Coordinates of C-alpha atoms in Angstrom, one line a residue:
X25 CA 151.3 116.6 79.1
X26 CA 149.7 117.3 82.5
X27 CA 147.2 119.7 80.9
X28 CA 146.3 117.1 78.3
X29 CA 145.8 114.4 81.0
X30 CA 143.5 116.8 82.8
X31 CA 141.4 117.2 79.7
X32 CA 141.4 113.5 78.9
X33 CA 139.8 112.6 82.2
X34 CA 137.5 115.7 82.2
X35 CA 134.3 113.7 81.4
X36 CA 134.8 111.5 84.4
X37 CA 135.7 114.4 86.6
X38 CA 132.6 116.3 85.5
X39 CA 130.4 113.3 86.2
X40 CA 131.9 112.7 89.6
X41 CA 131.6 116.4 90.4
X42 CA 127.9 116.4 89.4
X43 CA 127.3 113.3 91.5
X44 CA 128.8 115.0 94.5
X45 CA 126.8 118.1 94.0
X46 CA 123.6 116.1 93.7
X47 CA 124.4 114.3 97.0
X48 CA 125.3 117.5 98.9
X49 CA 123.1 120.2 97.4
X50 CA 120.5 118.6 95.2
X51 CA 119.5 119.2 91.6
X52 CA 119.6 123.0 91.9
X53 CA 123.4 122.8 92.0
X54 CA 123.7 121.2 88.6
X55 CA 124.7 124.2 86.6
X56 CA 127.6 124.4 84.2
X57 CA 129.4 126.9 86.3
X58 CA 129.1 125.0 89.6
X59 CA 129.9 121.6 88.1
X60 CA 133.0 123.1 86.4
X61 CA 134.1 124.7 89.6
X62 CA 133.6 121.6 91.6
X63 CA 135.7 119.6 89.1
X64 CA 138.5 122.2 88.8
X65 CA 137.7 122.7 85.1
X66 CA 136.4 125.6 83.0
X67 CA 132.8 126.0 82.1
X68 CA 133.7 125.7 78.4
X69 CA 134.9 122.1 79.1
X70 CA 131.3 121.1 80.2
X71 CA 130.0 122.2 76.8
X72 CA 132.9 120.8 74.8
X73 CA 132.6 117.3 76.2
X74 CA 128.8 117.1 76.8
X75 CA 127.1 119.9 74.9
X76 CA 125.3 121.1 78.0
X77 CA 123.8 120.1 81.4
X78 CA 121.0 117.8 80.0
X79 CA 123.7 115.7 78.3
X80 CA 125.8 115.7 81.4
X81 CA 122.8 114.5 83.4
X82 CA 122.4 111.6 81.0
X83 CA 126.0 110.7 81.6
X84 CA 125.5 110.9 85.3
X85 CA 122.5 108.6 85.1
X86 CA 124.5 106.1 83.0
X87 CA 127.2 106.2 85.7
X88 CA 124.6 105.5 88.3
X89 CA 123.3 102.5 86.4
X90 CA 126.9 101.2 85.9
X91 CA 127.4 101.3 89.6
X92 CA 124.1 99.6 90.2
X93 CA 125.0 96.9 87.7
X94 CA 128.4 96.4 89.4
X95 CA 126.6 96.1 92.8
X96 CA 124.2 93.5 91.4
X97 CA 127.2 91.7 90.1
X98 CA 128.6 91.3 93.6
X99 CA 125.4 89.4 94.7
X100 CA 126.4 85.8 94.5
X101 CA 124.4 83.4 92.3
X102 CA 123.0 80.8 94.7
X103 CA 120.7 77.9 94.3
X104 CA 117.9 80.1 95.5
X105 CA 116.9 82.6 92.9
X106 CA 114.3 84.2 95.1
X107 CA 116.9 84.9 97.8
X108 CA 119.2 86.3 95.0
X109 CA 116.4 88.7 93.8
X110 CA 115.7 89.9 97.3
X111 CA 119.4 90.6 97.9
X112 CA 119.4 92.6 94.7
X113 CA 116.3 94.5 95.9
X114 CA 118.1 95.4 99.1
X115 CA 121.2 96.4 97.1
X116 CA 119.2 98.7 95.0
X117 CA 117.6 100.2 98.1
X118 CA 121.0 100.9 99.6
X119 CA 122.2 102.6 96.4
X120 CA 119.1 104.8 96.4
X121 CA 119.6 105.8 100.1
X122 CA 123.2 106.7 99.6
X123 CA 122.4 109.3 97.0
X124 CA 118.6 109.9 96.7
X125 CA 118.9 112.7 94.1
X126 CA 121.1 110.5 91.8
X127 CA 118.5 107.7 92.2
X128 CA 115.7 110.2 91.1
X129 CA 117.8 111.2 88.1
X130 CA 118.4 107.6 87.1
X131 CA 114.7 106.7 87.2
X132 CA 113.1 109.9 86.0
X133 CA 111.4 110.6 89.3
X134 CA 110.2 113.8 90.8
X135 CA 110.0 113.3 94.5
X136 CA 112.7 115.9 95.0
X137 CA 112.9 117.5 91.5
X138 CA 111.7 117.0 87.9
X139 CA 113.9 114.5 86.0
X140 CA 111.7 113.5 83.2
X141 CA 113.3 112.1 80.1
X142 CA 114.0 114.6 77.4
X143 CA 111.7 114.2 74.3
X144 CA 114.6 113.8 71.8
X145 CA 115.0 110.2 70.8
X146 CA 118.8 110.5 70.9
X147 CA 118.8 111.2 74.6
X148 CA 119.7 108.1 76.5
X149 CA 117.9 108.0 79.8
X150 CA 116.6 105.2 82.0
X151 CA 115.0 102.4 80.0
X152 CA 116.7 103.6 76.7
X153 CA 120.2 103.6 78.2
X154 CA 122.5 100.6 77.5
X155 CA 123.9 101.1 81.0
X156 CA 120.4 100.6 82.4
X157 CA 119.9 97.5 80.3
X158 CA 123.2 96.0 81.5
X159 CA 122.1 96.5 85.1
X160 CA 118.6 95.2 84.6
X161 CA 120.0 92.1 82.9
X162 CA 121.1 90.8 86.3
X163 CA 117.5 91.0 87.4
X164 CA 116.2 89.3 84.3
X165 CA 118.8 86.5 84.6
X166 CA 117.7 85.8 88.2
X167 CA 114.1 85.7 87.0
X168 CA 115.1 83.2 84.3
X169 CA 116.6 81.0 87.0
X170 CA 113.4 81.4 89.0
X171 CA 111.3 80.2 86.1
X172 CA 113.6 77.2 85.5
X173 CA 113.6 76.3 89.2
X174 CA 109.9 75.2 88.9
X175 CA 108.9 77.1 91.9
X176 CA 106.6 79.4 90.0
X177 CA 104.3 79.1 87.0
X178 CA 106.0 79.2 83.7
X179 CA 105.9 82.8 82.3
X180 CA 108.2 85.2 80.6
X181 CA 111.2 86.1 82.8
X182 CA 111.2 89.6 81.3
X183 CA 107.6 90.2 82.5
X184 CA 108.5 88.9 86.0
X185 CA 111.5 91.2 86.1
X186 CA 109.4 94.2 85.0
X187 CA 106.8 93.4 87.7
X188 CA 109.4 93.0 90.4
X189 CA 111.2 96.1 89.3
X190 CA 108.0 98.0 89.6
X191 CA 107.2 96.9 93.2
X192 CA 110.7 97.3 94.4
X193 CA 111.1 100.8 93.0
X194 CA 107.6 101.8 94.2
X195 CA 108.7 100.8 97.7
X196 CA 112.0 102.7 97.4
X197 CA 110.3 105.8 96.1
X198 CA 107.8 105.9 98.9
X199 CA 110.4 105.2 101.6
X200 CA 112.7 108.0 100.4
X201 CA 109.6 110.3 100.6
X202 CA 109.3 109.2 104.2
X203 CA 105.9 107.4 103.8
X204 CA 106.9 104.5 106.1
X205 CA 108.0 106.5 109.2
X206 CA 105.3 104.8 111.3
X207 CA 107.1 101.4 110.9
X208 CA 110.0 100.4 113.2
X209 CA 111.5 98.4 110.4
X210 CA 109.9 99.1 107.0
X211 CA 112.0 96.5 105.3
X212 CA 110.9 93.7 107.6
X213 CA 107.3 95.0 107.8
X214 CA 106.7 96.2 104.3
X215 CA 109.3 95.2 101.7
X216 CA 109.9 91.6 102.7
X217 CA 106.2 90.7 103.1
X218 CA 105.4 92.4 99.8
X219 CA 108.2 90.3 98.2
X220 CA 106.7 87.2 99.7
X221 CA 103.2 88.0 98.4
X222 CA 104.6 88.8 95.0
X223 CA 106.4 85.5 94.8
X224 CA 103.4 83.5 96.0
X225 CA 101.4 85.3 93.4
X226 CA 103.8 83.9 90.8
X227 CA 103.0 80.4 92.1
X228 CA 105.5 79.8 94.9
X229 CA 104.6 78.2 98.2
X230 CA 104.3 80.8 101.0
X231 CA 106.6 79.0 103.4
X232 CA 109.3 78.6 100.7
X233 CA 108.9 82.2 99.6
X234 CA 109.2 83.5 103.2
X235 CA 112.3 81.4 103.9
X236 CA 113.9 82.5 100.6
X237 CA 113.4 86.2 101.4
X238 CA 114.8 85.8 104.9
X239 CA 117.8 84.0 103.3
X240 CA 118.1 86.9 100.8
X241 CA 118.3 89.4 103.7
X242 CA 121.0 87.4 105.3
X243 CA 122.9 87.2 101.9
X244 CA 122.6 90.9 101.5
X245 CA 123.9 91.6 105.0
X246 CA 126.9 89.3 104.4
X247 CA 127.7 91.3 101.3
X248 CA 127.5 94.6 103.1
X249 CA 129.7 93.3 105.9
X250 CA 132.3 92.3 103.4
X251 CA 132.5 95.7 101.6

């Protein structure tokens, strides 16, 4: 029975082992032998449950998106959708900083290694992953609330979400690559003003946008303190 239980939870153990190896050693550590060793399982278990390392990496990326979606779900829905969105941006930044290599894998980035999606259509990575779509749905829902608030010009919430997703992850990618070391507080000096400019570009009033982003930062910090 004990051996059967060990095999039943093998996929989760392998995923967690891979996440730990990414955090500690980077992508070069993701080999069947090292992941199996870190999980206390045999190399054959990696292949029997996932088929190989590429499939395991897809599962690891999905796990990362599930964690991101759960983190987004802990951001309260307030009467200020701009504040909610900025709190989610800061939440995403925190997740990325806690395990940069996992973030790279999730988003197909190559600031530390090559994590490009595989060409096969049955591989579920990034935008094709249901786990990604579930996480991104939190962002789209907040963008829908923003449109309905009347603060911005009427437009497709999905398009707003894609634009916001682009600038937030552009910032995160550059920050992880240490492009903002000259700033004392890159969030306050780069990310927050960029968010204000983005929201104003959508049609919001600058003073309202600035106040909302500052409120979002406070909301985020209250969440972190309550963890």
